[in-house]
């Protein structure tokens, strides 16, 4: 029955299923530990022979209910919550890569992920090649190596808001026997479900639209269950060969379609421990209950704001795939037919000073690091989030020094436009 519910209903209803006499609203299981009657019961849990809760670092009922809602929204077989989007992307890749391995990511991804992949994972012996998604297939395929283990991209990139051609990248990844991982943070499953286009794993920074109120940092990983690890067993020994830390258990044999998620829980959460607190999972669930309503409003408002900016002669350029003139309009119509997200990237005529003056003149709209919540906010990545990138890296990441990231909220669109107008008048 639940499988047949549409996304709006899943936002409200999926996940927590109370039994007789239990709370209707998802309870916060603020407990590190869980009780069992005897030692034998506990031992079976530790051997992964039985499922059940024993320690919140591995699993917690509040978190699992929210993860289940996200899994259903994405159309996946299972999901896990993490403490942040950074942890989600790290786990998603590290679950199938080890020292000596290689993977491919688009160079337009979020700055934090760019650093994680290019700098920190390199220290772990895992190398990432960044490719320009605009390259033709041959040039991208030349980046694959025998030790390549996955391909990574963002449905809508942060902050450039470029649209990722999921189907095309899934085809290239599968041709080379590896999964496609898609960070679906900006689109959310309301506007795009990457699994329907061939992606294998989806990640989220739930900090953004899913939470929607800028109240809790969090992340999620979802598995489609579609990738056939055993068909490429030599590439994925961690999933297809015995795990000595669990008495020689083989994940694909023991857990089938849940192999990837079970390994991520049993190994990565056990050893690295980036759990989401049950309290934050509760807040995330409140956000998810209205995700479908908010996304509609974000998209409607952003479309109006984008149309306003496009016709204003003080605006040098604008990127928003809802505009007919936009380079990504076609991909947007394909992957995001009901709307993309509330985030717009644009530049003003003149120097960097004009951008700063514009942002400092805004009244209702605030300058914040955050993006994708109910309140309209603005950021200048070159001066703020991406300060650590060199000019060359900025260019490589498709971030113009004058790029302003405007995250359109769910206020009245006329008020947002009026604020932008008066700030433009001051430059
Ligand atoms: C914010 C963001 C992240 C990082 O998530 P945190 O929750 O801040 O750790 C990853 N990917 C995208 C697309 C993001 O916007």
Short mmCIF file of C-alpha atoms and ligand atoms in Angstrom, two decimals:
data_model
loop_
_atom_site.label_atom_id
_atom_site.label_comp_id
_atom_site.label_asym_id
_atom_site.label_seq_id
_atom_site.Cartn_x
_atom_site.Cartn_y
_atom_site.Cartn_z
CA UNK A 1 0.00 0.00 0.00
CA UNK A 2 2.68 2.45 1.10
CA UNK A 3 4.62 1.77 -2.11
CA UNK A 4 1.71 3.17 -4.05
CA UNK A 5 1.43 6.39 -2.08
CA UNK A 6 2.49 9.48 -3.96
CA UNK A 7 5.32 11.68 -2.76
CA UNK A 8 3.08 14.20 -0.98
CA UNK A 9 1.50 11.42 1.07
CA UNK A 10 4.87 9.81 1.80
CA UNK A 11 6.16 13.14 3.16
CA UNK A 12 3.36 13.11 5.71
CA UNK A 13 2.77 9.41 6.36
CA UNK A 14 5.87 7.29 5.66
CA UNK A 15 8.35 6.07 8.25
CA UNK A 16 6.88 5.91 11.76
CA UNK A 17 4.17 3.25 12.05
CA UNK A 18 2.83 3.22 15.60
CA UNK A 19 1.34 0.03 17.02
CA UNK A 20 -1.61 -0.11 19.36
CA UNK A 21 -1.28 2.44 22.14
CA UNK A 22 1.95 3.96 20.84
CA UNK A 23 2.38 7.71 20.18
CA UNK A 24 0.89 8.90 16.87
CA UNK A 25 3.78 11.33 16.44
CA UNK A 26 7.32 9.99 15.93
CA UNK A 27 8.86 9.74 19.42
CA UNK A 28 12.42 10.85 20.15
CA UNK A 29 14.21 7.75 21.41
CA UNK A 30 16.77 9.75 23.34
CA UNK A 31 18.53 6.64 24.58
CA UNK A 32 22.02 5.43 23.83
CA UNK A 33 21.17 1.85 24.61
CA UNK A 34 18.43 -0.78 24.44
CA UNK A 35 17.42 -3.59 26.77
CA UNK A 36 17.46 -7.36 26.09
CA UNK A 37 16.46 -10.26 28.26
CA UNK A 38 19.57 -12.37 28.03
CA UNK A 39 23.12 -12.58 26.77
CA UNK A 40 22.22 -14.88 23.85
CA UNK A 41 19.85 -12.26 22.37
CA UNK A 42 22.59 -9.62 22.52
CA UNK A 43 25.18 -11.93 20.98
CA UNK A 44 22.96 -12.57 17.95
CA UNK A 45 22.65 -8.81 17.35
CA UNK A 46 26.41 -8.36 17.49
CA UNK A 47 26.86 -11.14 14.94
CA UNK A 48 24.37 -9.40 12.61
CA UNK A 49 22.28 -12.60 12.77
CA UNK A 50 19.26 -10.75 14.02
CA UNK A 51 18.19 -7.17 13.54
CA UNK A 52 17.43 -5.06 16.56
CA UNK A 53 18.63 -2.00 18.40
CA UNK A 54 21.53 -2.17 20.78
CA UNK A 55 23.47 1.06 20.62
CA UNK A 56 22.47 4.38 19.03
CA UNK A 57 25.84 4.79 17.29
CA UNK A 58 24.71 1.96 15.00
CA UNK A 59 20.95 2.35 14.87
CA UNK A 60 18.15 4.18 16.66
CA UNK A 61 14.38 3.83 16.13
CA UNK A 62 13.78 7.59 15.63
CA UNK A 63 16.55 7.80 13.03
CA UNK A 64 15.40 4.63 11.30
CA UNK A 65 11.83 5.88 10.92
CA UNK A 66 13.07 9.08 9.28
CA UNK A 67 15.57 7.19 7.10
CA UNK A 68 12.72 4.91 5.99
CA UNK A 69 10.65 7.96 4.95
CA UNK A 70 13.57 9.29 2.87
CA UNK A 71 14.16 5.84 1.33
CA UNK A 72 10.52 5.69 0.23
CA UNK A 73 10.57 9.25 -1.10
CA UNK A 74 13.58 8.38 -3.26
CA UNK A 75 12.21 4.97 -4.22
CA UNK A 76 15.19 3.16 -2.66
CA UNK A 77 15.49 -0.09 -0.68
CA UNK A 78 17.09 1.45 2.39
CA UNK A 79 18.63 4.59 3.86
CA UNK A 80 20.78 5.80 6.69
CA UNK A 81 20.93 9.17 8.42
CA UNK A 82 24.30 10.78 9.07
CA UNK A 83 25.39 13.72 11.21
CA UNK A 84 25.85 15.98 8.17
CA UNK A 85 25.83 16.05 4.39
CA UNK A 86 29.63 15.90 4.48
CA UNK A 87 29.48 12.62 6.41
CA UNK A 88 26.89 11.27 3.95
CA UNK A 89 29.08 11.96 0.92
CA UNK A 90 32.20 10.65 2.64
CA UNK A 91 30.48 7.40 3.69
CA UNK A 92 28.80 6.96 0.30
CA UNK A 93 32.19 6.91 -1.44
CA UNK A 94 34.31 5.37 1.34
CA UNK A 95 31.89 2.42 1.60
CA UNK A 96 33.19 1.21 -1.78
CA UNK A 97 36.65 2.84 -2.05
CA UNK A 98 39.83 2.12 -0.14
CA UNK A 99 43.47 3.22 -0.34
CA UNK A 100 44.72 2.72 -3.90
CA UNK A 101 41.29 3.28 -5.43
CA UNK A 102 40.12 6.06 -7.70
CA UNK A 103 36.80 7.74 -8.47
CA UNK A 104 35.41 10.45 -10.71
CA UNK A 105 33.41 13.55 -9.71
CA UNK A 106 32.12 16.55 -11.61
CA UNK A 107 34.07 19.74 -10.93
CA UNK A 108 30.87 21.75 -10.33
CA UNK A 109 30.09 20.14 -6.95
CA UNK A 110 29.70 21.88 -3.59
CA UNK A 111 32.96 23.38 -2.25
CA UNK A 112 32.94 21.25 0.90
CA UNK A 113 32.61 18.08 -1.14
CA UNK A 114 35.29 19.31 -3.57
CA UNK A 115 37.73 19.65 -0.64
CA UNK A 116 36.71 16.33 0.89
CA UNK A 117 37.28 14.49 -2.39
CA UNK A 118 40.31 16.39 -3.65
CA UNK A 119 42.27 16.97 -0.44
CA UNK A 120 41.15 14.88 2.53
CA UNK A 121 40.39 11.62 0.72
CA UNK A 122 43.68 11.93 -1.11
CA UNK A 123 45.37 11.70 2.30
CA UNK A 124 43.57 8.38 2.75
CA UNK A 125 45.06 7.17 -0.52
CA UNK A 126 41.88 7.58 -2.55
CA UNK A 127 42.27 9.69 -5.65
CA UNK A 128 39.52 11.72 -7.32
CA UNK A 129 39.59 13.00 -10.89
CA UNK A 130 37.39 16.04 -11.41
CA UNK A 131 35.79 16.25 -14.83
CA UNK A 132 33.82 19.02 -16.52
CA UNK A 133 30.29 17.66 -17.13
CA UNK A 134 30.21 19.64 -20.38
CA UNK A 135 32.99 17.52 -21.87
CA UNK A 136 31.93 15.00 -24.51
CA UNK A 137 31.60 11.31 -23.60
CA UNK A 138 35.00 10.30 -24.99
CA UNK A 139 36.87 12.83 -22.93
CA UNK A 140 34.98 11.87 -19.75
CA UNK A 141 35.41 8.15 -20.39
CA UNK A 142 39.16 8.68 -20.73
CA UNK A 143 39.15 9.50 -16.99
CA UNK A 144 38.12 5.93 -16.06
CA UNK A 145 40.91 3.68 -14.80
CA UNK A 146 40.98 -0.02 -13.88
CA UNK A 147 40.79 1.02 -10.18
CA UNK A 148 37.88 3.50 -10.65
CA UNK A 149 35.08 2.60 -8.21
CA UNK A 150 32.30 5.17 -8.69
CA UNK A 151 31.14 8.38 -10.37
CA UNK A 152 29.72 11.30 -8.39
CA UNK A 153 27.64 14.37 -9.34
CA UNK A 154 24.96 16.74 -7.97
CA UNK A 155 21.45 16.85 -9.52
CA UNK A 156 21.61 20.64 -9.25
CA UNK A 157 25.07 21.89 -8.37
CA UNK A 158 25.74 24.17 -5.41
CA UNK A 159 26.35 27.09 -5.97
CA UNK A 160 26.36 27.18 -9.79
CA UNK A 161 22.89 25.53 -10.14
CA UNK A 162 23.92 23.57 -13.24
CA UNK A 163 21.70 20.59 -14.05
CA UNK A 164 23.38 17.17 -14.12
CA UNK A 165 22.60 14.81 -17.01
CA UNK A 166 21.94 11.82 -14.73
CA UNK A 167 20.99 9.35 -17.46
CA UNK A 168 24.12 10.09 -19.47
CA UNK A 169 26.44 9.72 -16.48
CA UNK A 170 24.67 6.54 -15.32
CA UNK A 171 25.27 5.07 -18.79
CA UNK A 172 28.99 5.92 -18.69
CA UNK A 173 29.42 4.65 -15.10
CA UNK A 174 27.64 1.37 -15.84
CA UNK A 175 29.62 0.85 -19.03
CA UNK A 176 32.71 0.83 -16.80
CA UNK A 177 31.14 -1.43 -14.16
CA UNK A 178 30.74 1.16 -11.39
CA UNK A 179 27.78 2.85 -9.66
CA UNK A 180 26.65 6.45 -10.06
CA UNK A 181 26.25 8.39 -6.81
CA UNK A 182 24.07 11.50 -7.01
CA UNK A 183 23.84 14.23 -4.37
CA UNK A 184 20.17 15.18 -4.64
CA UNK A 185 20.20 17.92 -1.98
CA UNK A 186 18.91 20.85 -4.05
CA UNK A 187 16.28 19.02 -6.12
CA UNK A 188 14.98 16.82 -3.28
CA UNK A 189 12.96 13.72 -4.20
CA UNK A 190 9.95 16.01 -4.64
CA UNK A 191 11.42 17.42 -7.85
CA UNK A 192 13.71 14.60 -9.02
CA UNK A 193 14.24 10.97 -8.16
CA UNK A 194 17.69 10.11 -9.58
CA UNK A 195 17.04 6.34 -9.32
CA UNK A 196 14.41 6.69 -12.05
CA UNK A 197 17.22 7.88 -14.35
CA UNK A 198 19.72 5.14 -13.51
CA UNK A 199 21.58 6.52 -10.47
CA UNK A 200 22.49 3.81 -7.95
CA UNK A 201 23.11 5.69 -4.70
CA UNK A 202 21.64 9.04 -3.62
CA UNK A 203 22.98 11.33 -0.91
CA UNK A 204 21.54 14.38 0.83
CA UNK A 205 22.54 17.23 3.01
CA UNK A 206 19.24 17.13 4.94
CA UNK A 207 20.41 20.44 6.44
CA UNK A 208 18.90 22.17 3.41
CA UNK A 209 15.35 21.81 2.03
CA UNK A 210 14.55 18.56 3.81
CA UNK A 211 14.91 20.20 7.21
CA UNK A 212 13.83 23.46 5.64
CA UNK A 213 14.05 25.59 8.76
CA UNK A 214 17.84 25.79 9.17
CA UNK A 215 17.52 24.14 12.56
CA UNK A 216 19.56 20.92 12.29
CA UNK A 217 22.64 19.82 10.35
CA UNK A 218 22.22 16.33 8.93
CA UNK A 219 22.69 13.99 6.00
CA UNK A 220 21.32 10.85 4.41
CA UNK A 221 22.42 8.05 2.08
CA UNK A 222 19.88 6.05 0.09
CA UNK A 223 20.53 2.87 -1.92
CA UNK A 224 18.43 1.95 -4.95
CA UNK A 225 19.39 -1.70 -4.46
CA UNK A 226 19.89 -1.87 -8.23
CA UNK A 227 23.65 -2.08 -8.61
CA UNK A 228 24.88 -5.67 -9.08
CA UNK A 229 28.01 -5.69 -6.91
CA UNK A 230 28.65 -9.39 -7.47
CA UNK A 231 28.76 -8.85 -11.25
CA UNK A 232 31.89 -6.73 -10.56
CA UNK A 233 33.08 -8.61 -7.48
CA UNK A 234 36.76 -7.94 -8.19
CA UNK A 235 36.13 -4.19 -7.95
CA UNK A 236 34.17 -4.35 -4.68
CA UNK A 237 35.94 -6.78 -2.33
CA UNK A 238 34.49 -4.98 0.71
CA UNK A 239 30.99 -6.05 -0.33
CA UNK A 240 31.70 -9.33 -2.10
CA UNK A 241 34.47 -10.89 0.04
CA UNK A 242 34.39 -11.98 3.71
CA UNK A 243 34.45 -9.22 6.37
CA UNK A 244 36.87 -10.42 9.04
CA UNK A 245 35.43 -7.95 11.55
CA UNK A 246 32.14 -9.95 11.33
CA UNK A 247 33.44 -13.54 11.38
CA UNK A 248 33.88 -13.74 7.63
CA UNK A 249 30.38 -12.59 6.67
CA UNK A 250 29.92 -11.62 2.98
CA UNK A 251 27.56 -8.64 2.69
CA UNK A 252 26.14 -9.39 -0.77
CA UNK A 253 25.48 -13.03 0.20
CA UNK A 254 23.98 -12.26 3.62
CA UNK A 255 21.98 -9.12 2.78
CA UNK A 256 21.31 -9.07 -0.98
CA UNK A 257 19.92 -5.70 -2.01
CA UNK A 258 20.67 -4.32 1.46
CA UNK A 259 24.40 -5.17 1.22
CA UNK A 260 25.63 -1.62 0.66
CA UNK A 261 23.50 -0.04 3.43
CA UNK A 262 24.26 -2.83 5.90
CA UNK A 263 28.00 -2.45 5.34
CA UNK A 264 27.73 1.33 5.76
CA UNK A 265 25.97 0.82 9.10
CA UNK A 266 27.89 -2.16 10.42
CA UNK A 267 31.36 -0.93 9.44
CA UNK A 268 31.38 2.81 8.84
CA UNK A 269 28.95 3.91 11.54
CA UNK A 270 30.45 1.41 13.95
CA UNK A 271 33.99 2.67 13.34
CA UNK A 272 33.56 6.34 12.42
CA UNK A 273 30.36 7.13 14.33
CA UNK A 274 28.91 10.11 12.43
CA UNK A 275 25.38 9.51 13.65
CA UNK A 276 22.55 11.98 13.54
CA UNK A 277 21.19 12.69 17.01
CA UNK A 278 17.62 11.39 17.49
CA UNK A 279 16.58 14.95 18.40
CA UNK A 280 17.83 16.22 15.02
CA UNK A 281 16.13 13.32 13.25
CA UNK A 282 12.87 14.37 14.93
CA UNK A 283 13.32 17.95 13.67
CA UNK A 284 14.18 16.64 10.20
CA UNK A 285 10.97 14.63 10.18
CA UNK A 286 8.93 17.74 10.98
CA UNK A 287 10.57 19.39 7.98
CA UNK A 288 9.88 16.42 5.73
CA UNK A 289 6.17 16.55 6.57
CA UNK A 290 5.87 19.83 4.61
CA UNK A 291 8.68 19.35 2.06
CA UNK A 292 6.26 18.97 -0.85
CA UNK A 293 4.44 22.21 -0.01
CA UNK A 294 7.60 24.21 0.54
CA UNK A 295 9.34 23.03 -2.63
CA UNK A 296 6.37 24.18 -4.69
CA UNK A 297 6.54 27.64 -3.13
CA UNK A 298 10.35 27.87 -3.40
CA UNK A 299 10.13 27.06 -7.12
CA UNK A 300 7.22 29.42 -7.84
CA UNK A 301 8.95 32.30 -6.02
CA UNK A 302 12.35 31.60 -7.59
CA UNK A 303 10.80 31.55 -11.07
CA UNK A 304 9.33 35.05 -10.49
CA UNK A 305 12.58 36.37 -9.02
CA UNK A 306 14.62 34.85 -11.88
CA UNK A 307 12.32 36.46 -14.46
CA UNK A 308 12.69 39.80 -12.68
CA UNK A 309 16.49 39.55 -12.56
CA UNK A 310 16.72 38.45 -16.19
CA UNK A 311 15.04 41.65 -17.45
CA UNK A 312 16.95 44.03 -15.16
CA UNK A 313 19.78 45.74 -17.04
CA UNK A 314 22.03 45.86 -13.96
CA UNK A 315 22.21 42.07 -14.02
CA UNK A 316 25.12 40.77 -16.14
CA UNK A 317 24.08 37.11 -16.25
CA UNK A 318 21.79 34.65 -14.54
CA UNK A 319 21.65 30.86 -14.22
CA UNK A 320 18.28 29.28 -13.40
CA UNK A 321 17.02 26.32 -15.41
CA UNK A 322 13.41 27.51 -15.24
CA UNK A 323 14.26 30.34 -17.68
CA UNK A 324 13.61 29.48 -21.33
CA UNK A 325 16.81 31.26 -22.35
CA UNK A 326 18.89 29.13 -19.96
CA UNK A 327 21.57 26.69 -21.06
CA UNK A 328 20.06 24.04 -18.77
CA UNK A 329 16.41 24.62 -19.73
CA UNK A 330 16.30 21.38 -21.75
CA UNK A 331 17.87 19.23 -19.02
CA UNK A 332 15.62 20.98 -16.49
CA UNK A 333 12.51 20.07 -18.50
CA UNK A 334 13.70 16.47 -18.62
CA UNK A 335 14.79 15.90 -15.02
CA UNK A 336 12.92 18.65 -13.15
CA UNK A 337 9.64 19.18 -15.01
CA UNK A 338 7.78 20.41 -11.92
CA UNK A 339 10.47 22.90 -10.90
CA UNK A 340 14.12 22.75 -9.82
CA UNK A 341 14.70 24.53 -6.51
CA UNK A 342 14.76 28.01 -4.98
CA UNK A 343 18.42 28.73 -5.66
CA UNK A 344 19.46 31.17 -8.38
CA UNK A 345 23.01 32.11 -9.41
CA UNK A 346 23.63 35.49 -11.00
CA UNK A 347 26.21 38.22 -11.46
CA UNK A 348 25.92 42.01 -11.49
CA UNK A 349 27.51 44.34 -13.97
CA UNK A 350 30.55 46.13 -12.59
CA UNK A 351 33.17 44.93 -10.15
CA UNK A 352 33.13 42.78 -7.05
CA UNK A 353 32.38 45.95 -5.08
CA UNK A 354 28.96 46.21 -6.72
CA UNK A 355 28.11 42.70 -5.58
CA UNK A 356 29.15 43.52 -2.01
CA UNK A 357 27.22 46.82 -2.04
CA UNK A 358 24.13 45.03 -3.36
CA UNK A 359 24.25 42.37 -0.67
CA UNK A 360 24.90 44.85 2.12
CA UNK A 361 21.90 46.92 0.99
CA UNK A 362 19.38 44.10 1.29
CA UNK A 363 16.92 44.52 4.16
CA UNK A 364 14.70 41.45 4.55
CA UNK A 365 17.14 39.15 2.78
CA UNK A 366 20.14 38.25 4.96
CA UNK A 367 23.69 37.27 4.12
CA UNK A 368 24.15 33.79 5.58
CA UNK A 369 26.33 30.77 4.83
CA UNK A 370 23.25 28.65 4.72
CA UNK A 371 21.15 27.94 1.65
CA UNK A 372 17.82 26.30 0.89
CA UNK A 373 15.61 27.11 3.86
CA UNK A 374 12.36 28.99 4.38
CA UNK A 375 14.04 32.43 4.60
CA UNK A 376 15.44 34.11 1.51
CA UNK A 377 19.19 34.50 1.90
CA UNK A 378 22.19 35.46 -0.17
CA UNK A 379 25.89 34.59 -0.35
CA UNK A 380 28.94 35.54 -2.37
CA UNK A 381 30.83 32.21 -2.60
CA UNK A 382 34.16 33.75 -3.69
CA UNK A 383 34.25 35.83 -0.48
CA UNK A 384 32.50 33.36 1.82
CA UNK A 385 32.07 29.57 1.39
CA UNK A 386 34.73 29.09 -1.28
CA UNK A 387 37.45 31.34 0.17
CA UNK A 388 39.77 28.34 0.42
CA UNK A 389 39.68 27.75 -3.34
CA UNK A 390 42.23 29.50 -5.55
CA UNK A 391 41.08 31.67 -8.48
CA UNK A 392 41.95 28.79 -10.77
CA UNK A 393 39.99 26.28 -8.66
CA UNK A 394 37.07 28.72 -8.55
CA UNK A 395 37.08 28.91 -12.32
CA UNK A 396 37.44 25.14 -12.54
CA UNK A 397 34.44 24.75 -10.23
CA UNK A 398 32.46 27.02 -12.55
CA UNK A 399 32.21 29.76 -9.94
CA UNK A 400 32.63 33.21 -11.37
CA UNK A 401 34.20 35.68 -8.91
CA UNK A 402 31.04 37.79 -9.26
CA UNK A 403 28.62 34.88 -8.66
CA UNK A 404 25.89 35.72 -6.15
CA UNK A 405 23.94 32.77 -4.82
CA UNK A 406 20.39 33.82 -4.01
CA UNK A 407 18.37 31.25 -2.12
CA UNK A 408 14.75 32.22 -2.61
CA UNK A 409 12.56 31.40 0.39
CA UNK A 410 8.83 30.96 0.88
CA UNK A 411 7.91 34.55 1.75
CA UNK A 412 5.69 36.55 -0.62
CA UNK A 413 7.51 36.82 -3.96
CA UNK A 414 6.65 40.54 -4.31
CA UNK A 415 8.38 41.32 -1.02
CA UNK A 416 11.49 39.42 -2.14
CA UNK A 417 11.56 41.29 -5.47
CA UNK A 418 10.97 44.66 -3.76
CA UNK A 419 13.95 44.07 -1.48
CA UNK A 420 16.15 43.13 -4.44
CA UNK A 421 14.94 46.20 -6.37
CA UNK A 422 15.78 48.67 -3.60
CA UNK A 423 19.22 47.08 -3.12
CA UNK A 424 19.93 47.29 -6.87
CA UNK A 425 18.94 50.96 -6.75
CA UNK A 426 21.72 51.62 -4.22
CA UNK A 427 24.61 50.38 -6.35
C1 LIG B 1 25.49 21.77 2.05
C2 LIG B 1 25.78 20.71 1.09
C3 LIG B 1 26.58 19.61 1.42
C4 LIG B 1 27.21 19.48 2.78
O1 LIG B 1 26.21 19.25 3.74
P1 LIG B 1 26.35 19.66 5.29
O2 LIG B 1 25.04 19.20 5.83
O3 LIG B 1 26.58 21.12 5.36
O4 LIG B 1 27.51 18.87 5.83
C5 LIG B 1 26.78 18.64 0.47
N1 LIG B 1 26.25 18.75 -0.77
C6 LIG B 1 25.48 19.79 -1.13
C7 LIG B 1 24.92 19.86 -2.51
C8 LIG B 1 25.22 20.82 -0.22
O5 LIG B 1 24.47 21.85 -0.59
#
